[in-house]
Amino acid sequence: MSKKSSGIITGLITVIFLSVMLLFAGCVSDSSEQTTTITVSAASSLTDAFTDIKTEFEKDNPNIKVELNFAASGALRQQIEGGAPVDVFASASQKHVEILEEENLTSAGSIMNFATNSLVLIVPAGNSLNITSVEDLTNDDVTKVSIGNPETAPVGKYAKESLADSGLWDKLEEKMVYGENVRQVLTYLETGDVDAGFVYMTDAKIAKENSIEIITTVPTVTEIIYPVCIIDSSENKEEAKVFVEYLTSETGKQILTDYGFTAEN
């Protein structure tokens, strides 16, 4: 074979090799472009339910990945107001979503209620202080009562409103131990660091085995409603909409129900 022919063949092989590599690179690039990650900020009380919903959602929507961010609803709202890159916000209070709407930070028409919850009074297992009602919290031997911070944690706002409505807030305010969110309040009760506390029924249900006792359901002044919305600054509104639709689908509703929420129709 002549040197010229050999050079031509070598050149062709090189061209073919580079073409294959470029084609492969293009396929990889196309594949990565098809996967979108959205950030969902959700109230702490939704931790377990949303973790399961994320798992099922990603199975059914392999091209959409979900990053979950849990905290007190008020803290999450403040993050969004500060410009945090959030696509979907699920709150334990209508108030925080309404504030974002007033500030034009929610996508028009995206707000919807998806679940409700209830408030309960719980005590450490054993109930050594024999607490049988909310009124018993005024007893002298009860010295520490935990609620979420009413300024940022809706569970605390609901509890404070209820205690004020029943004329007990002024008598109990000095005993209050504030948690950053409902999960911190639950931890205080599980470890016996406080005498009693107010959490959502859904959180009481997932407490460590034999760590707490539910004393009573507490009537609230404001109905405990969970709204969800798409944030207007989201660059992934279509994918965010798919997630919200999944949250309110039969699968989403069933998971919420399994964790003790009442799913909205």
PDB file of C-alpha atoms in Angstrom:
ATOM      1  CA  MET A   1       0.000   0.000   0.000  1.00  0.00           C
ATOM      2  CA  SER A   2       1.387   3.418  -0.917  1.00  0.00           C
ATOM      3  CA  LYS A   3       2.112   6.036   1.653  1.00  0.00           C
ATOM      4  CA  LYS A   4      -0.549   8.189   0.033  1.00  0.00           C
ATOM      5  CA  SER A   5      -3.219   5.481   0.374  1.00  0.00           C
ATOM      6  CA  SER A   6      -2.148   4.770   3.921  1.00  0.00           C
ATOM      7  CA  GLY A   7      -2.478   8.464   4.754  1.00  0.00           C
ATOM      8  CA  ILE A   8      -5.950   8.629   3.257  1.00  0.00           C
ATOM      9  CA  ILE A   9      -7.109   5.592   5.252  1.00  0.00           C
ATOM     10  CA  THR A  10      -5.618   6.991   8.453  1.00  0.00           C
ATOM     11  CA  GLY A  11      -7.354  10.295   7.806  1.00  0.00           C
ATOM     12  CA  LEU A  12     -10.684   8.560   7.218  1.00  0.00           C
ATOM     13  CA  ILE A  13     -10.320   6.567  10.423  1.00  0.00           C
ATOM     14  CA  THR A  14      -9.572   9.771  12.326  1.00  0.00           C
ATOM     15  CA  VAL A  15     -12.619  11.520  10.835  1.00  0.00           C
ATOM     16  CA  ILE A  16     -14.874   8.570  11.667  1.00  0.00           C
ATOM     17  CA  PHE A  17     -13.492   8.407  15.218  1.00  0.00           C
ATOM     18  CA  LEU A  18     -14.050  12.114  15.801  1.00  0.00           C
ATOM     19  CA  SER A  19     -17.544  11.909  14.320  1.00  0.00           C
ATOM     20  CA  VAL A  20     -18.463   9.067  16.662  1.00  0.00           C
ATOM     21  CA  MET A  21     -17.062  10.971  19.641  1.00  0.00           C
ATOM     22  CA  LEU A  22     -18.974  14.112  18.728  1.00  0.00           C
ATOM     23  CA  LEU A  23     -22.168  12.093  18.248  1.00  0.00           C
ATOM     24  CA  PHE A  24     -21.684  10.461  21.652  1.00  0.00           C
ATOM     25  CA  ALA A  25     -21.015  13.823  23.264  1.00  0.00           C
ATOM     26  CA  GLY A  26     -24.142  15.196  21.654  1.00  0.00           C
ATOM     27  CA  CYS A  27     -26.208  12.342  23.037  1.00  0.00           C
ATOM     28  CA  VAL A  28     -24.848  12.906  26.538  1.00  0.00           C
ATOM     29  CA  SER A  29     -25.501  16.631  26.244  1.00  0.00           C
ATOM     30  CA  ASP A  30     -29.041  16.055  25.004  1.00  0.00           C
ATOM     31  CA  SER A  31     -29.692  13.622  27.845  1.00  0.00           C
ATOM     32  CA  SER A  32     -28.491  16.056  30.502  1.00  0.00           C
ATOM     33  CA  GLU A  33     -30.527  18.884  28.980  1.00  0.00           C
ATOM     34  CA  GLN A  34     -33.651  16.803  29.328  1.00  0.00           C
ATOM     35  CA  THR A  35     -33.262  16.568  33.117  1.00  0.00           C
ATOM     36  CA  THR A  36     -34.485  19.554  35.116  1.00  0.00           C
ATOM     37  CA  THR A  37     -34.058  20.049  38.855  1.00  0.00           C
ATOM     38  CA  ILE A  38     -36.678  22.006  40.771  1.00  0.00           C
ATOM     39  CA  THR A  39     -36.449  23.226  44.366  1.00  0.00           C
ATOM     40  CA  VAL A  40     -39.478  22.677  46.565  1.00  0.00           C
ATOM     41  CA  SER A  41     -39.517  24.562  49.877  1.00  0.00           C
ATOM     42  CA  ALA A  42     -42.001  23.005  52.297  1.00  0.00           C
ATOM     43  CA  ALA A  43     -43.116  23.390  55.907  1.00  0.00           C
ATOM     44  CA  SER A  44     -41.335  21.131  58.401  1.00  0.00           C
ATOM     45  CA  SER A  45     -44.547  19.236  59.135  1.00  0.00           C
ATOM     46  CA  LEU A  46     -44.536  18.023  55.516  1.00  0.00           C
ATOM     47  CA  THR A  47     -41.096  16.399  55.778  1.00  0.00           C
ATOM     48  CA  ASP A  48     -42.131  12.746  55.746  1.00  0.00           C
ATOM     49  CA  ALA A  49     -45.038  13.064  53.328  1.00  0.00           C
ATOM     50  CA  PHE A  50     -43.096  15.168  50.825  1.00  0.00           C
ATOM     51  CA  THR A  51     -40.078  12.874  50.997  1.00  0.00           C
ATOM     52  CA  ASP A  52     -42.316  10.008  49.887  1.00  0.00           C
ATOM     53  CA  ILE A  53     -44.055  12.169  47.270  1.00  0.00           C
ATOM     54  CA  LYS A  54     -40.654  13.160  45.848  1.00  0.00           C
ATOM     55  CA  THR A  55     -39.667   9.483  45.524  1.00  0.00           C
ATOM     56  CA  GLU A  56     -42.853   8.529  43.688  1.00  0.00           C
ATOM     57  CA  PHE A  57     -42.844  11.696  41.577  1.00  0.00           C
ATOM     58  CA  GLU A  58     -39.307  11.084  40.314  1.00  0.00           C
ATOM     59  CA  LYS A  59     -40.214   7.499  39.417  1.00  0.00           C
ATOM     60  CA  ASP A  60     -43.097   8.757  37.290  1.00  0.00           C
ATOM     61  CA  ASN A  61     -41.213  11.806  35.976  1.00  0.00           C
ATOM     62  CA  PRO A  62     -37.599  10.664  35.430  1.00  0.00           C
ATOM     63  CA  ASN A  63     -36.633  13.906  33.678  1.00  0.00           C
ATOM     64  CA  ILE A  64     -37.531  16.064  36.693  1.00  0.00           C
ATOM     65  CA  LYS A  65     -35.467  15.917  39.882  1.00  0.00           C
ATOM     66  CA  VAL A  66     -36.723  17.445  43.122  1.00  0.00           C
ATOM     67  CA  GLU A  67     -34.593  19.147  45.764  1.00  0.00           C
ATOM     68  CA  LEU A  68     -36.504  19.472  49.057  1.00  0.00           C
ATOM     69  CA  ASN A  69     -35.926  22.310  51.514  1.00  0.00           C
ATOM     70  CA  PHE A  70     -37.723  22.044  54.878  1.00  0.00           C
ATOM     71  CA  ALA A  71     -38.082  24.732  57.552  1.00  0.00           C
ATOM     72  CA  ALA A  72     -40.723  26.803  59.333  1.00  0.00           C
ATOM     73  CA  SER A  73     -43.087  28.380  56.797  1.00  0.00           C
ATOM     74  CA  GLY A  74     -42.183  31.919  57.849  1.00  0.00           C
ATOM     75  CA  ALA A  75     -38.473  31.224  57.463  1.00  0.00           C
ATOM     76  CA  LEU A  76     -39.068  29.775  53.997  1.00  0.00           C
ATOM     77  CA  ARG A  77     -41.099  32.830  53.007  1.00  0.00           C
ATOM     78  CA  GLN A  78     -38.253  35.084  54.121  1.00  0.00           C
ATOM     79  CA  GLN A  79     -35.819  33.046  52.023  1.00  0.00           C
ATOM     80  CA  ILE A  80     -38.018  33.544  48.966  1.00  0.00           C
ATOM     81  CA  GLU A  81     -38.315  37.268  49.686  1.00  0.00           C
ATOM     82  CA  GLY A  82     -34.518  37.347  49.858  1.00  0.00           C
ATOM     83  CA  GLY A  83     -34.236  35.900  46.366  1.00  0.00           C
ATOM     84  CA  ALA A  84     -33.637  32.213  47.108  1.00  0.00           C
ATOM     85  CA  PRO A  85     -34.002  30.123  43.903  1.00  0.00           C
ATOM     86  CA  VAL A  86     -37.242  28.340  44.805  1.00  0.00           C
ATOM     87  CA  ASP A  87     -39.708  26.896  42.309  1.00  0.00           C
ATOM     88  CA  VAL A  88     -42.513  25.629  44.567  1.00  0.00           C
ATOM     89  CA  PHE A  89     -43.532  26.735  48.081  1.00  0.00           C
ATOM     90  CA  ALA A  90     -45.804  24.589  50.289  1.00  0.00           C
ATOM     91  CA  SER A  91     -46.781  26.368  53.503  1.00  0.00           C
ATOM     92  CA  ALA A  92     -48.498  25.278  56.718  1.00  0.00           C
ATOM     93  CA  SER A  93     -50.291  28.617  56.774  1.00  0.00           C
ATOM     94  CA  GLN A  94     -52.205  30.639  54.213  1.00  0.00           C
ATOM     95  CA  LYS A  95     -50.719  33.827  55.691  1.00  0.00           C
ATOM     96  CA  HIS A  96     -47.217  33.320  54.302  1.00  0.00           C
ATOM     97  CA  VAL A  97     -48.422  32.551  50.787  1.00  0.00           C
ATOM     98  CA  GLU A  98     -50.768  35.541  50.897  1.00  0.00           C
ATOM     99  CA  ILE A  99     -47.856  37.805  51.842  1.00  0.00           C
ATOM    100  CA  LEU A 100     -45.845  36.530  48.876  1.00  0.00           C
ATOM    101  CA  GLU A 101     -48.846  37.074  46.609  1.00  0.00           C
ATOM    102  CA  GLU A 102     -49.195  40.672  47.834  1.00  0.00           C
ATOM    103  CA  GLU A 103     -45.514  41.178  47.023  1.00  0.00           C
ATOM    104  CA  ASN A 104     -46.100  39.793  43.497  1.00  0.00           C
ATOM    105  CA  LEU A 105     -43.715  36.910  44.176  1.00  0.00           C
ATOM    106  CA  THR A 106     -46.158  34.113  43.280  1.00  0.00           C
ATOM    107  CA  SER A 107     -47.000  32.995  39.769  1.00  0.00           C
ATOM    108  CA  ALA A 108     -50.478  34.206  38.822  1.00  0.00           C
ATOM    109  CA  GLY A 109     -53.196  31.615  39.371  1.00  0.00           C
ATOM    110  CA  SER A 110     -50.845  29.036  40.906  1.00  0.00           C
ATOM    111  CA  ILE A 111     -52.048  29.158  44.537  1.00  0.00           C
ATOM    112  CA  MET A 112     -54.167  26.255  45.716  1.00  0.00           C
ATOM    113  CA  ASN A 113     -54.970  24.535  49.018  1.00  0.00           C
ATOM    114  CA  PHE A 114     -53.969  20.874  49.127  1.00  0.00           C
ATOM    115  CA  ALA A 115     -54.354  19.641  52.731  1.00  0.00           C
ATOM    116  CA  THR A 116     -55.562  20.378  56.256  1.00  0.00           C
ATOM    117  CA  ASN A 117     -54.268  19.349  59.670  1.00  0.00           C
ATOM    118  CA  SER A 118     -55.209  19.515  63.359  1.00  0.00           C
ATOM    119  CA  LEU A 119     -53.477  20.718  66.524  1.00  0.00           C
ATOM    120  CA  VAL A 120     -52.914  18.459  69.540  1.00  0.00           C
ATOM    121  CA  LEU A 121     -51.558  18.793  73.066  1.00  0.00           C
ATOM    122  CA  ILE A 122     -48.916  16.170  73.837  1.00  0.00           C
ATOM    123  CA  VAL A 123     -46.798  15.249  76.871  1.00  0.00           C
ATOM    124  CA  PRO A 124     -43.795  12.953  77.407  1.00  0.00           C
ATOM    125  CA  ALA A 125     -44.645   9.278  77.819  1.00  0.00           C
ATOM    126  CA  GLY A 126     -45.809   8.433  81.320  1.00  0.00           C
ATOM    127  CA  ASN A 127     -47.561  11.777  81.819  1.00  0.00           C
ATOM    128  CA  SER A 128     -45.951  12.131  85.268  1.00  0.00           C
ATOM    129  CA  LEU A 129     -47.722  15.461  85.900  1.00  0.00           C
ATOM    130  CA  ASN A 130     -51.150  13.958  85.173  1.00  0.00           C
ATOM    131  CA  ILE A 131     -52.040  16.532  82.532  1.00  0.00           C
ATOM    132  CA  THR A 132     -55.496  15.794  81.158  1.00  0.00           C
ATOM    133  CA  SER A 133     -56.469  19.103  79.523  1.00  0.00           C
ATOM    134  CA  VAL A 134     -55.072  22.386  78.252  1.00  0.00           C
ATOM    135  CA  GLU A 135     -56.264  24.040  81.494  1.00  0.00           C
ATOM    136  CA  ASP A 136     -53.953  21.760  83.491  1.00  0.00           C
ATOM    137  CA  LEU A 137     -50.979  23.589  81.956  1.00  0.00           C
ATOM    138  CA  THR A 138     -51.623  26.405  84.449  1.00  0.00           C
ATOM    139  CA  ASN A 139     -50.787  24.083  87.366  1.00  0.00           C
ATOM    140  CA  ASP A 140     -47.708  25.142  89.342  1.00  0.00           C
ATOM    141  CA  ASP A 141     -45.884  21.865  88.725  1.00  0.00           C
ATOM    142  CA  VAL A 142     -46.046  22.465  84.970  1.00  0.00           C
ATOM    143  CA  THR A 143     -43.093  24.759  84.260  1.00  0.00           C
ATOM    144  CA  LYS A 144     -42.192  24.278  80.570  1.00  0.00           C
ATOM    145  CA  VAL A 145     -44.658  24.275  77.678  1.00  0.00           C
ATOM    146  CA  SER A 146     -43.333  24.232  74.125  1.00  0.00           C
ATOM    147  CA  ILE A 147     -44.826  25.770  70.996  1.00  0.00           C
ATOM    148  CA  GLY A 148     -43.327  26.833  67.705  1.00  0.00           C
ATOM    149  CA  ASN A 149     -42.206  30.440  67.424  1.00  0.00           C
ATOM    150  CA  PRO A 150     -45.475  32.232  66.542  1.00  0.00           C
ATOM    151  CA  GLU A 151     -43.593  34.710  64.338  1.00  0.00           C
ATOM    152  CA  THR A 152     -42.254  32.101  61.925  1.00  0.00           C
ATOM    153  CA  ALA A 153     -43.810  28.695  62.699  1.00  0.00           C
ATOM    154  CA  PRO A 154     -47.547  28.469  61.936  1.00  0.00           C
ATOM    155  CA  VAL A 155     -47.961  25.697  64.530  1.00  0.00           C
ATOM    156  CA  GLY A 156     -46.949  28.256  67.173  1.00  0.00           C
ATOM    157  CA  LYS A 157     -49.331  30.863  65.797  1.00  0.00           C
ATOM    158  CA  TYR A 158     -52.214  28.388  65.862  1.00  0.00           C
ATOM    159  CA  ALA A 159     -51.380  27.406  69.469  1.00  0.00           C
ATOM    160  CA  LYS A 160     -51.012  31.002  70.665  1.00  0.00           C
ATOM    161  CA  GLU A 161     -54.314  32.004  69.042  1.00  0.00           C
ATOM    162  CA  SER A 162     -56.081  29.083  70.708  1.00  0.00           C
ATOM    163  CA  LEU A 163     -54.620  29.825  74.148  1.00  0.00           C
ATOM    164  CA  ALA A 164     -55.447  33.526  73.840  1.00  0.00           C
ATOM    165  CA  ASP A 165     -58.992  32.711  72.748  1.00  0.00           C
ATOM    166  CA  SER A 166     -59.492  30.527  75.842  1.00  0.00           C
ATOM    167  CA  GLY A 167     -57.979  33.145  78.160  1.00  0.00           C
ATOM    168  CA  LEU A 168     -54.916  31.055  79.001  1.00  0.00           C
ATOM    169  CA  TRP A 169     -52.119  32.793  77.092  1.00  0.00           C
ATOM    170  CA  ASP A 170     -51.331  35.414  79.753  1.00  0.00           C
ATOM    171  CA  LYS A 171     -51.130  32.686  82.395  1.00  0.00           C
ATOM    172  CA  LEU A 172     -48.825  30.482  80.321  1.00  0.00           C
ATOM    173  CA  GLU A 173     -46.606  32.921  78.428  1.00  0.00           C
ATOM    174  CA  GLU A 174     -43.796  32.786  81.016  1.00  0.00           C
ATOM    175  CA  LYS A 175     -43.694  28.984  80.732  1.00  0.00           C
ATOM    176  CA  MET A 176     -43.252  28.984  76.970  1.00  0.00           C
ATOM    177  CA  VAL A 177     -40.259  27.304  75.323  1.00  0.00           C
ATOM    178  CA  TYR A 178     -40.186  28.202  71.633  1.00  0.00           C
ATOM    179  CA  GLY A 179     -39.063  25.818  68.908  1.00  0.00           C
ATOM    180  CA  GLU A 180     -37.836  26.933  65.500  1.00  0.00           C
ATOM    181  CA  ASN A 181     -40.394  24.626  63.896  1.00  0.00           C
ATOM    182  CA  VAL A 182     -42.824  21.870  64.799  1.00  0.00           C
ATOM    183  CA  ARG A 183     -40.176  19.138  64.556  1.00  0.00           C
ATOM    184  CA  GLN A 184     -38.051  20.856  67.207  1.00  0.00           C
ATOM    185  CA  VAL A 185     -41.079  21.076  69.500  1.00  0.00           C
ATOM    186  CA  LEU A 186     -41.692  17.358  68.967  1.00  0.00           C
ATOM    187  CA  THR A 187     -38.050  16.612  69.820  1.00  0.00           C
ATOM    188  CA  TYR A 188     -38.392  18.548  73.102  1.00  0.00           C
ATOM    189  CA  LEU A 189     -41.288  16.276  74.021  1.00  0.00           C
ATOM    190  CA  GLU A 190     -39.634  13.059  72.850  1.00  0.00           C
ATOM    191  CA  THR A 191     -36.596  13.777  75.018  1.00  0.00           C
ATOM    192  CA  GLY A 192     -38.612  14.968  78.021  1.00  0.00           C
ATOM    193  CA  ASP A 193     -37.055  18.438  78.016  1.00  0.00           C
ATOM    194  CA  VAL A 194     -40.463  20.092  78.488  1.00  0.00           C
ATOM    195  CA  ASP A 195     -43.641  19.146  80.332  1.00  0.00           C
ATOM    196  CA  ALA A 196     -46.075  19.573  77.441  1.00  0.00           C
ATOM    197  CA  GLY A 197     -46.303  20.992  73.949  1.00  0.00           C
ATOM    198  CA  PHE A 198     -48.483  21.702  70.951  1.00  0.00           C
ATOM    199  CA  VAL A 199     -47.808  19.982  67.613  1.00  0.00           C
ATOM    200  CA  TYR A 200     -49.771  18.909  64.579  1.00  0.00           C
ATOM    201  CA  MET A 201     -51.542  15.574  64.735  1.00  0.00           C
ATOM    202  CA  THR A 202     -49.409  14.423  61.795  1.00  0.00           C
ATOM    203  CA  ASP A 203     -46.209  15.046  63.782  1.00  0.00           C
ATOM    204  CA  ALA A 204     -47.548  13.321  66.881  1.00  0.00           C
ATOM    205  CA  LYS A 205     -48.219  10.249  64.737  1.00  0.00           C
ATOM    206  CA  ILE A 206     -44.597   9.967  63.624  1.00  0.00           C
ATOM    207  CA  ALA A 207     -43.068  10.518  67.079  1.00  0.00           C
ATOM    208  CA  LYS A 208     -40.569   7.950  68.335  1.00  0.00           C
ATOM    209  CA  GLU A 209     -42.347   4.868  69.667  1.00  0.00           C
ATOM    210  CA  ASN A 210     -43.466   5.179  73.303  1.00  0.00           C
ATOM    211  CA  SER A 211     -41.974   8.673  73.619  1.00  0.00           C
ATOM    212  CA  ILE A 212     -45.095  10.857  73.861  1.00  0.00           C
ATOM    213  CA  GLU A 213     -48.794  10.742  74.684  1.00  0.00           C
ATOM    214  CA  ILE A 214     -51.556  12.677  72.939  1.00  0.00           C
ATOM    215  CA  ILE A 215     -53.761  14.360  75.541  1.00  0.00           C
ATOM    216  CA  THR A 216     -56.377  16.107  73.413  1.00  0.00           C
ATOM    217  CA  THR A 217     -57.154  17.736  70.099  1.00  0.00           C
ATOM    218  CA  VAL A 218     -57.049  21.514  70.474  1.00  0.00           C
ATOM    219  CA  PRO A 219     -59.623  23.696  68.707  1.00  0.00           C
ATOM    220  CA  THR A 220     -57.995  26.422  66.605  1.00  0.00           C
ATOM    221  CA  VAL A 221     -59.210  29.918  65.811  1.00  0.00           C
ATOM    222  CA  THR A 222     -57.879  29.646  62.260  1.00  0.00           C
ATOM    223  CA  GLU A 223     -58.351  26.466  60.223  1.00  0.00           C
ATOM    224  CA  ILE A 224     -55.017  24.745  59.586  1.00  0.00           C
ATOM    225  CA  ILE A 225     -54.823  24.845  55.800  1.00  0.00           C
ATOM    226  CA  TYR A 226     -51.785  24.021  53.637  1.00  0.00           C
ATOM    227  CA  PRO A 227     -51.505  26.024  50.404  1.00  0.00           C
ATOM    228  CA  VAL A 228     -48.972  25.505  47.617  1.00  0.00           C
ATOM    229  CA  CYS A 229     -47.824  27.966  44.957  1.00  0.00           C
ATOM    230  CA  ILE A 230     -45.299  28.387  42.160  1.00  0.00           C
ATOM    231  CA  ILE A 231     -42.808  31.191  42.674  1.00  0.00           C
ATOM    232  CA  ASP A 232     -42.896  33.826  39.944  1.00  0.00           C
ATOM    233  CA  SER A 233     -39.102  33.985  39.571  1.00  0.00           C
ATOM    234  CA  SER A 234     -38.924  30.246  38.841  1.00  0.00           C
ATOM    235  CA  GLU A 235     -37.173  29.389  35.599  1.00  0.00           C
ATOM    236  CA  ASN A 236     -38.871  25.976  35.615  1.00  0.00           C
ATOM    237  CA  LYS A 237     -42.548  26.864  35.822  1.00  0.00           C
ATOM    238  CA  GLU A 238     -43.701  24.000  33.596  1.00  0.00           C
ATOM    239  CA  GLU A 239     -41.862  21.410  35.695  1.00  0.00           C
ATOM    240  CA  ALA A 240     -43.077  23.111  38.884  1.00  0.00           C
ATOM    241  CA  LYS A 241     -46.640  22.851  37.583  1.00  0.00           C
ATOM    242  CA  VAL A 242     -46.154  19.133  36.945  1.00  0.00           C
ATOM    243  CA  PHE A 243     -45.061  18.692  40.582  1.00  0.00           C
ATOM    244  CA  VAL A 244     -48.040  20.638  41.947  1.00  0.00           C
ATOM    245  CA  GLU A 245     -50.403  18.581  39.793  1.00  0.00           C
ATOM    246  CA  TYR A 246     -48.790  15.403  41.147  1.00  0.00           C
ATOM    247  CA  LEU A 247     -49.155  16.667  44.721  1.00  0.00           C
ATOM    248  CA  THR A 248     -52.895  17.048  44.170  1.00  0.00           C
ATOM    249  CA  SER A 249     -53.257  13.802  42.203  1.00  0.00           C
ATOM    250  CA  GLU A 250     -54.666  10.611  43.683  1.00  0.00           C
ATOM    251  CA  THR A 251     -51.143   9.391  44.427  1.00  0.00           C
ATOM    252  CA  GLY A 252     -50.232  12.610  46.228  1.00  0.00           C
ATOM    253  CA  LYS A 253     -53.493  12.643  48.159  1.00  0.00           C
ATOM    254  CA  GLN A 254     -53.008   9.043  49.276  1.00  0.00           C
ATOM    255  CA  ILE A 255     -49.521   9.738  50.615  1.00  0.00           C
ATOM    256  CA  LEU A 256     -50.775  12.818  52.486  1.00  0.00           C
ATOM    257  CA  THR A 257     -53.633  10.768  53.935  1.00  0.00           C
ATOM    258  CA  ASP A 258     -51.243   8.007  54.996  1.00  0.00           C
ATOM    259  CA  TYR A 259     -49.370  10.568  57.100  1.00  0.00           C
ATOM    260  CA  GLY A 260     -52.520  11.871  58.781  1.00  0.00           C
ATOM    261  CA  PHE A 261     -53.328  14.890  56.640  1.00  0.00           C
ATOM    262  CA  THR A 262     -56.758  15.484  55.192  1.00  0.00           C
ATOM    263  CA  ALA A 263     -56.217  15.945  51.461  1.00  0.00           C
ATOM    264  CA  GLU A 264     -58.272  18.618  49.749  1.00  0.00           C
ATOM    265  CA  ASN A 265     -60.516  17.557  46.880  1.00  0.00           C
TER     266      ASN A 265
END
